[in-house]
Amino acid sequence: MVVKEAEKGKEAVRVRKASPEDIPEVMRINRLSLPENYTYAFFEMLLKDYPDTFLLAEVESRPVGYIMCRIERIMSKVERFRIRKAGHVISIAVLEGYRRMGIATKLMEEAMRAMRESYRCSETYLEVRVSNEPAIRLYEKLGFVKVDRIMRYYMDGEDAYVMAKPLD
Ligand code: ACO
Ligand code: ZN
């Protein structure tokens, strides 16, 4: 039987919680994938404070993707005038050669499960470049909707969409 490459890859994908030793690899994937980069101390803090939503995706034990989040009390983005606990997706990326295999979907689903079960969040949100079609499609497929647009959110002047989704 012929097995499609994508399916073969999918079988081998493992999502697990990151550990401090994974931070250099996470930083490498972040730098290769996004212009928004952060200090070691920032990654370390997110991992220490919110370990259940800091996840690594591996293919045959090689790190190929990550997601990291922060748990916040915010004015709800999906209900009017309510203070809610929300999981803020700070950053997610998958290495170029491993995209369109469902890895980001897996990272998002597992992080959203942990937001709900470990941290009792009732919603999740994130910012994304208005030009970032692949990411916007990914989030829409997961049920996120655009709730706001922030002018010149990024260093280079590009706007961000704020996208949000209830978790209950
Ligand atoms: N074009 C159109 N739709 C896409 C694309 C694309 N290039 N990539 C993903 N999608 C959509 C599709 O609907 C896809 O489902 P399908 O393959 O069945 O059609 C769905 O998203 C799920 O795709 P996944 O395979 O789960 O996503 P992937 O593992 O490829 O990762 C990601 C997507 C994270 C956006 C990846 O392209 C990436 O790392 N890009 C660079 C970094 C980045 O932009 N990160 C997000 C920044 S915003 C933030 O971090 C909050
Ligand atoms: Zn953000």
PDB file of C-alpha atoms and ligand atoms in Angstrom:
ATOM      1  CA  MET A   1       0.000   0.000   0.000  1.00  0.00           C
ATOM      2  CA  VAL A   2       1.227   3.468  -0.882  1.00  0.00           C
ATOM      3  CA  VAL A   3       1.402   5.837   2.081  1.00  0.00           C
ATOM      4  CA  LYS A   4       1.353   9.551   1.306  1.00  0.00           C
ATOM      5  CA  GLU A   5       4.353  11.520   2.568  1.00  0.00           C
ATOM      6  CA  ALA A   6       2.153  13.812   4.631  1.00  0.00           C
ATOM      7  CA  GLU A   7       0.490  10.863   6.346  1.00  0.00           C
ATOM      8  CA  LYS A   8       3.809   9.187   7.020  1.00  0.00           C
ATOM      9  CA  GLY A   9       5.008  12.448   8.604  1.00  0.00           C
ATOM     10  CA  LYS A  10       1.870  12.834  10.655  1.00  0.00           C
ATOM     11  CA  GLU A  11       2.320   9.388  12.193  1.00  0.00           C
ATOM     12  CA  ALA A  12       5.745  10.359  13.473  1.00  0.00           C
ATOM     13  CA  VAL A  13       4.758  13.709  15.002  1.00  0.00           C
ATOM     14  CA  ARG A  14       4.926  13.883  18.766  1.00  0.00           C
ATOM     15  CA  VAL A  15       3.792  16.885  20.824  1.00  0.00           C
ATOM     16  CA  ARG A  16       5.173  17.156  24.352  1.00  0.00           C
ATOM     17  CA  LYS A  17       5.759  19.750  27.032  1.00  0.00           C
ATOM     18  CA  ALA A  18       9.008  21.655  26.530  1.00  0.00           C
ATOM     19  CA  SER A  19      11.755  21.582  29.137  1.00  0.00           C
ATOM     20  CA  PRO A  20      14.452  24.212  29.846  1.00  0.00           C
ATOM     21  CA  GLU A  21      16.947  22.244  27.711  1.00  0.00           C
ATOM     22  CA  ASP A  22      14.652  22.762  24.695  1.00  0.00           C
ATOM     23  CA  ILE A  23      14.814  26.571  24.832  1.00  0.00           C
ATOM     24  CA  PRO A  24      17.808  26.951  22.443  1.00  0.00           C
ATOM     25  CA  GLU A  25      16.020  24.811  19.804  1.00  0.00           C
ATOM     26  CA  VAL A  26      12.774  26.738  20.302  1.00  0.00           C
ATOM     27  CA  MET A  27      14.703  29.997  19.851  1.00  0.00           C
ATOM     28  CA  ARG A  28      16.256  28.624  16.656  1.00  0.00           C
ATOM     29  CA  ILE A  29      12.880  27.656  15.173  1.00  0.00           C
ATOM     30  CA  ASN A  30      11.505  31.061  16.210  1.00  0.00           C
ATOM     31  CA  ARG A  31      14.357  32.935  14.478  1.00  0.00           C
ATOM     32  CA  LEU A  32      14.066  30.879  11.293  1.00  0.00           C
ATOM     33  CA  SER A  33      10.291  31.360  11.124  1.00  0.00           C
ATOM     34  CA  LEU A  34       9.371  34.821  12.404  1.00  0.00           C
ATOM     35  CA  PRO A  35      10.718  38.382  12.626  1.00  0.00           C
ATOM     36  CA  GLU A  36       9.380  38.597  16.206  1.00  0.00           C
ATOM     37  CA  ASN A  37      12.223  37.241  18.324  1.00  0.00           C
ATOM     38  CA  TYR A  38      12.703  37.387  22.088  1.00  0.00           C
ATOM     39  CA  THR A  39      15.394  37.117  24.737  1.00  0.00           C
ATOM     40  CA  TYR A  40      16.309  33.809  26.362  1.00  0.00           C
ATOM     41  CA  ALA A  41      14.901  35.179  29.627  1.00  0.00           C
ATOM     42  CA  PHE A  42      11.498  35.727  28.015  1.00  0.00           C
ATOM     43  CA  PHE A  43      11.237  32.119  26.761  1.00  0.00           C
ATOM     44  CA  GLU A  44      12.481  30.907  30.154  1.00  0.00           C
ATOM     45  CA  MET A  45       9.845  32.936  31.995  1.00  0.00           C
ATOM     46  CA  LEU A  46       6.957  31.676  29.835  1.00  0.00           C
ATOM     47  CA  LEU A  47       8.135  28.099  30.326  1.00  0.00           C
ATOM     48  CA  LYS A  48       8.469  28.510  34.083  1.00  0.00           C
ATOM     49  CA  ASP A  49       5.145  30.312  34.555  1.00  0.00           C
ATOM     50  CA  TYR A  50       2.962  28.417  32.044  1.00  0.00           C
ATOM     51  CA  PRO A  51       4.636  25.034  31.443  1.00  0.00           C
ATOM     52  CA  ASP A  52       1.476  23.219  30.314  1.00  0.00           C
ATOM     53  CA  THR A  53       1.006  25.508  27.296  1.00  0.00           C
ATOM     54  CA  PHE A  54       4.662  25.624  26.225  1.00  0.00           C
ATOM     55  CA  LEU A  55       4.844  22.714  23.806  1.00  0.00           C
ATOM     56  CA  LEU A  56       7.347  21.237  21.392  1.00  0.00           C
ATOM     57  CA  ALA A  57       6.529  19.188  18.274  1.00  0.00           C
ATOM     58  CA  GLU A  58       9.078  16.570  17.261  1.00  0.00           C
ATOM     59  CA  VAL A  59       9.456  14.369  14.208  1.00  0.00           C
ATOM     60  CA  GLU A  60      11.705  11.412  14.875  1.00  0.00           C
ATOM     61  CA  SER A  61      13.008  13.183  18.004  1.00  0.00           C
ATOM     62  CA  ARG A  62      13.914  16.340  16.014  1.00  0.00           C
ATOM     63  CA  PRO A  63      12.226  19.555  17.239  1.00  0.00           C
ATOM     64  CA  VAL A  64      10.264  21.049  14.327  1.00  0.00           C
ATOM     65  CA  GLY A  65       7.722  23.332  15.976  1.00  0.00           C
ATOM     66  CA  TYR A  66       6.646  25.036  19.196  1.00  0.00           C
ATOM     67  CA  ILE A  67       3.860  27.012  20.795  1.00  0.00           C
ATOM     68  CA  MET A  68       4.134  29.236  23.855  1.00  0.00           C
ATOM     69  CA  CYS A  69       1.368  31.063  25.682  1.00  0.00           C
ATOM     70  CA  ARG A  70       0.647  33.341  28.609  1.00  0.00           C
ATOM     71  CA  ILE A  71      -2.376  33.136  30.899  1.00  0.00           C
ATOM     72  CA  GLU A  72      -3.960  36.545  31.492  1.00  0.00           C
ATOM     73  CA  ARG A  73      -6.993  38.167  33.095  1.00  0.00           C
ATOM     74  CA  ILE A  74      -8.474  40.366  30.409  1.00  0.00           C
ATOM     75  CA  MET A  75     -11.604  42.201  29.366  1.00  0.00           C
ATOM     76  CA  SER A  76     -13.223  39.415  27.334  1.00  0.00           C
ATOM     77  CA  LYS A  77     -12.699  39.546  23.589  1.00  0.00           C
ATOM     78  CA  VAL A  78     -15.756  37.380  22.907  1.00  0.00           C
ATOM     79  CA  GLU A  79     -18.293  38.628  25.494  1.00  0.00           C
ATOM     80  CA  ARG A  80     -19.135  42.210  26.364  1.00  0.00           C
ATOM     81  CA  PHE A  81     -17.919  43.718  29.636  1.00  0.00           C
ATOM     82  CA  ARG A  82     -16.703  40.539  31.302  1.00  0.00           C
ATOM     83  CA  ILE A  83     -13.378  39.879  32.984  1.00  0.00           C
ATOM     84  CA  ARG A  84     -12.151  36.508  31.804  1.00  0.00           C
ATOM     85  CA  LYS A  85      -9.125  34.257  32.113  1.00  0.00           C
ATOM     86  CA  ALA A  86      -7.618  33.906  28.652  1.00  0.00           C
ATOM     87  CA  GLY A  87      -4.808  31.928  27.065  1.00  0.00           C
ATOM     88  CA  HIS A  88      -2.792  34.353  24.941  1.00  0.00           C
ATOM     89  CA  VAL A  89      -0.886  32.546  22.197  1.00  0.00           C
ATOM     90  CA  ILE A  90       2.386  34.497  22.214  1.00  0.00           C
ATOM     91  CA  SER A  91       4.104  32.587  19.419  1.00  0.00           C
ATOM     92  CA  ILE A  92       3.711  29.473  17.292  1.00  0.00           C
ATOM     93  CA  ALA A  93       5.910  28.248  14.440  1.00  0.00           C
ATOM     94  CA  VAL A  94       6.698  25.117  12.446  1.00  0.00           C
ATOM     95  CA  LEU A  95       9.906  24.701  10.420  1.00  0.00           C
ATOM     96  CA  GLU A  96       9.421  25.219   6.701  1.00  0.00           C
ATOM     97  CA  GLY A  97       9.996  21.624   5.603  1.00  0.00           C
ATOM     98  CA  TYR A  98       7.345  20.346   8.029  1.00  0.00           C
ATOM     99  CA  ARG A  99       4.408  22.616   7.208  1.00  0.00           C
ATOM    100  CA  ARG A 100       0.956  21.514   5.959  1.00  0.00           C
ATOM    101  CA  MET A 101       1.207  18.254   7.890  1.00  0.00           C
ATOM    102  CA  GLY A 102      -1.163  19.296  10.669  1.00  0.00           C
ATOM    103  CA  ILE A 103       1.590  20.036  13.185  1.00  0.00           C
ATOM    104  CA  ALA A 104       0.447  23.579  14.083  1.00  0.00           C
ATOM    105  CA  THR A 105      -3.112  22.290  14.420  1.00  0.00           C
ATOM    106  CA  LYS A 106      -1.882  19.675  16.868  1.00  0.00           C
ATOM    107  CA  LEU A 107       0.113  22.270  18.853  1.00  0.00           C
ATOM    108  CA  MET A 108      -2.869  24.643  19.014  1.00  0.00           C
ATOM    109  CA  GLU A 109      -5.335  21.912  20.014  1.00  0.00           C
ATOM    110  CA  GLU A 110      -3.099  20.615  22.785  1.00  0.00           C
ATOM    111  CA  ALA A 111      -2.352  24.140  24.065  1.00  0.00           C
ATOM    112  CA  MET A 112      -6.073  25.025  24.071  1.00  0.00           C
ATOM    113  CA  ARG A 113      -6.833  21.837  26.000  1.00  0.00           C
ATOM    114  CA  ALA A 114      -4.233  22.803  28.630  1.00  0.00           C
ATOM    115  CA  MET A 115      -5.535  26.403  28.787  1.00  0.00           C
ATOM    116  CA  ARG A 116      -8.926  24.965  29.713  1.00  0.00           C
ATOM    117  CA  GLU A 117      -7.944  22.030  31.884  1.00  0.00           C
ATOM    118  CA  SER A 118      -4.781  23.243  33.630  1.00  0.00           C
ATOM    119  CA  TYR A 119      -5.423  26.980  33.803  1.00  0.00           C
ATOM    120  CA  ARG A 120      -9.263  27.215  33.654  1.00  0.00           C
ATOM    121  CA  CYS A 121      -9.276  29.712  30.789  1.00  0.00           C
ATOM    122  CA  SER A 122     -12.612  30.411  29.131  1.00  0.00           C
ATOM    123  CA  GLU A 123     -11.174  31.933  25.954  1.00  0.00           C
ATOM    124  CA  THR A 124      -8.030  32.218  23.864  1.00  0.00           C
ATOM    125  CA  TYR A 125      -6.692  35.022  21.680  1.00  0.00           C
ATOM    126  CA  LEU A 126      -3.675  36.100  19.663  1.00  0.00           C
ATOM    127  CA  GLU A 127      -2.347  38.761  17.314  1.00  0.00           C
ATOM    128  CA  VAL A 128      -1.380  37.968  13.727  1.00  0.00           C
ATOM    129  CA  ARG A 129      -0.033  40.061  10.832  1.00  0.00           C
ATOM    130  CA  VAL A 130      -2.848  41.063   8.479  1.00  0.00           C
ATOM    131  CA  SER A 131      -0.762  39.641   5.593  1.00  0.00           C
ATOM    132  CA  ASN A 132      -0.129  36.248   7.245  1.00  0.00           C
ATOM    133  CA  GLU A 133      -2.635  34.199   5.236  1.00  0.00           C
ATOM    134  CA  PRO A 134      -1.375  30.737   6.295  1.00  0.00           C
ATOM    135  CA  ALA A 135      -1.673  31.586  10.002  1.00  0.00           C
ATOM    136  CA  ILE A 136      -5.044  33.354   9.606  1.00  0.00           C
ATOM    137  CA  ARG A 137      -6.391  30.289   7.729  1.00  0.00           C
ATOM    138  CA  LEU A 138      -5.073  28.001  10.470  1.00  0.00           C
ATOM    139  CA  TYR A 139      -6.778  30.019  13.214  1.00  0.00           C
ATOM    140  CA  GLU A 140     -10.043  30.325  11.290  1.00  0.00           C
ATOM    141  CA  LYS A 141     -10.071  26.584  10.724  1.00  0.00           C
ATOM    142  CA  LEU A 142      -9.762  26.169  14.509  1.00  0.00           C
ATOM    143  CA  GLY A 143     -12.751  28.476  15.104  1.00  0.00           C
ATOM    144  CA  PHE A 144     -11.026  31.792  15.836  1.00  0.00           C
ATOM    145  CA  VAL A 145     -12.628  34.978  14.539  1.00  0.00           C
ATOM    146  CA  LYS A 146     -11.149  38.404  13.933  1.00  0.00           C
ATOM    147  CA  VAL A 147     -12.297  40.674  16.763  1.00  0.00           C
ATOM    148  CA  ASP A 148     -10.070  43.721  16.324  1.00  0.00           C
ATOM    149  CA  ARG A 149      -7.374  45.306  14.173  1.00  0.00           C
ATOM    150  CA  ILE A 150      -4.415  47.053  15.825  1.00  0.00           C
ATOM    151  CA  MET A 151      -2.782  49.711  13.657  1.00  0.00           C
ATOM    152  CA  ARG A 152       1.024  49.486  13.304  1.00  0.00           C
ATOM    153  CA  TYR A 153       1.259  46.708  15.902  1.00  0.00           C
ATOM    154  CA  TYR A 154       4.514  45.357  14.466  1.00  0.00           C
ATOM    155  CA  MET A 155       7.955  47.016  14.445  1.00  0.00           C
ATOM    156  CA  ASP A 156       7.870  47.400  10.640  1.00  0.00           C
ATOM    157  CA  GLY A 157       4.522  49.179  10.782  1.00  0.00           C
ATOM    158  CA  GLU A 158       2.248  46.325   9.728  1.00  0.00           C
ATOM    159  CA  ASP A 159      -1.191  46.017  11.368  1.00  0.00           C
ATOM    160  CA  ALA A 160      -2.313  43.029  13.441  1.00  0.00           C
ATOM    161  CA  TYR A 161      -5.637  41.284  13.602  1.00  0.00           C
ATOM    162  CA  VAL A 162      -6.653  40.196  17.062  1.00  0.00           C
ATOM    163  CA  MET A 163      -8.312  36.790  16.733  1.00  0.00           C
ATOM    164  CA  ALA A 164     -10.190  35.072  19.559  1.00  0.00           C
ATOM    165  CA  LYS A 165     -12.170  31.971  20.378  1.00  0.00           C
ATOM    166  CA  PRO A 166     -14.248  30.843  23.389  1.00  0.00           C
ATOM    167  CA  LEU A 167     -12.954  27.662  25.039  1.00  0.00           C
ATOM    168  CA  ASP A 168     -16.045  26.511  26.941  1.00  0.00           C
TER     169      ASP A 168
HETATM  170  N1  ACO B   1      -1.742  28.529   2.843  1.00  0.00           N
HETATM  171  C1  ACO B   1      -3.062  28.427   3.086  1.00  0.00           C
HETATM  172  N2  ACO B   1      -3.580  27.816   4.183  1.00  0.00           N
HETATM  173  C2  ACO B   1      -2.704  27.314   5.080  1.00  0.00           C
HETATM  174  C3  ACO B   1      -1.308  27.404   4.894  1.00  0.00           C
HETATM  175  C4  ACO B   1      -0.844  28.022   3.709  1.00  0.00           C
HETATM  176  N3  ACO B   1       0.476  28.132   3.444  1.00  0.00           N
HETATM  177  N4  ACO B   1      -0.700  26.812   5.962  1.00  0.00           N
HETATM  178  C5  ACO B   1      -1.683  26.387   6.787  1.00  0.00           C
HETATM  179  N5  ACO B   1      -2.889  26.686   6.270  1.00  0.00           N
HETATM  180  C6  ACO B   1      -4.206  26.396   6.832  1.00  0.00           C
HETATM  181  C7  ACO B   1      -4.873  25.279   6.062  1.00  0.00           C
HETATM  182  O1  ACO B   1      -6.272  25.432   6.170  1.00  0.00           O
HETATM  183  C8  ACO B   1      -4.405  24.059   6.823  1.00  0.00           C
HETATM  184  O2  ACO B   1      -5.221  22.932   6.632  1.00  0.00           O
HETATM  185  P1  ACO B   1      -4.980  22.011   5.305  1.00  0.00           P
HETATM  186  O3  ACO B   1      -3.495  21.747   5.216  1.00  0.00           O
HETATM  187  O4  ACO B   1      -5.788  20.801   5.597  1.00  0.00           O
HETATM  188  O5  ACO B   1      -5.466  22.821   4.163  1.00  0.00           O
HETATM  189  C9  ACO B   1      -4.524  24.540   8.238  1.00  0.00           C
HETATM  190  O6  ACO B   1      -4.079  25.904   8.177  1.00  0.00           O
HETATM  191  C10 ACO B   1      -3.690  23.755   9.238  1.00  0.00           C
HETATM  192  O7  ACO B   1      -2.336  23.744   8.825  1.00  0.00           O
HETATM  193  P2  ACO B   1      -1.200  23.012   9.655  1.00  0.00           P
HETATM  194  O8  ACO B   1      -0.567  21.995   8.802  1.00  0.00           O
HETATM  195  O9  ACO B   1      -1.727  22.568  10.979  1.00  0.00           O
HETATM  196  O10 ACO B   1      -0.182  24.262   9.884  1.00  0.00           O
HETATM  197  P3  ACO B   1       1.418  24.213   9.802  1.00  0.00           P
HETATM  198  O11 ACO B   1       1.925  23.107  10.669  1.00  0.00           O
HETATM  199  O12 ACO B   1       1.822  24.249   8.405  1.00  0.00           O
HETATM  200  O13 ACO B   1       1.793  25.596  10.521  1.00  0.00           O
HETATM  201  C11 ACO B   1       2.082  27.972  10.591  1.00  0.00           C
HETATM  202  C12 ACO B   1       1.156  26.816  10.195  1.00  0.00           C
HETATM  203  C13 ACO B   1       2.416  27.862  12.076  1.00  0.00           C
HETATM  204  C14 ACO B   1       1.340  29.291  10.353  1.00  0.00           C
HETATM  205  C15 ACO B   1       3.371  27.880   9.728  1.00  0.00           C
HETATM  206  O14 ACO B   1       3.059  28.226   8.400  1.00  0.00           O
HETATM  207  C16 ACO B   1       4.492  28.765  10.223  1.00  0.00           C
HETATM  208  O15 ACO B   1       5.286  28.374  11.084  1.00  0.00           O
HETATM  209  N6  ACO B   1       4.597  29.992   9.640  1.00  0.00           N
HETATM  210  C17 ACO B   1       5.659  30.958  10.021  1.00  0.00           C
HETATM  211  C18 ACO B   1       5.498  31.429  11.455  1.00  0.00           C
HETATM  212  C19 ACO B   1       4.144  32.083  11.687  1.00  0.00           C
HETATM  213  O16 ACO B   1       3.615  32.793  10.833  1.00  0.00           O
HETATM  214  N7  ACO B   1       3.577  31.849  12.878  1.00  0.00           N
HETATM  215  C20 ACO B   1       2.311  32.477  13.308  1.00  0.00           C
HETATM  216  C21 ACO B   1       2.536  33.887  13.704  1.00  0.00           C
HETATM  217  S1  ACO B   1       1.155  34.560  14.661  1.00  0.00           S
HETATM  218  C22 ACO B   1       1.425  33.989  16.257  1.00  0.00           C
HETATM  219  O17 ACO B   1       2.441  33.386  16.513  1.00  0.00           O
HETATM  220  C23 ACO B   1       0.379  34.219  17.305  1.00  0.00           C
HETATM  221 ZN    ZN B   2       0.339  38.638  21.533  1.00  0.00          ZN
END
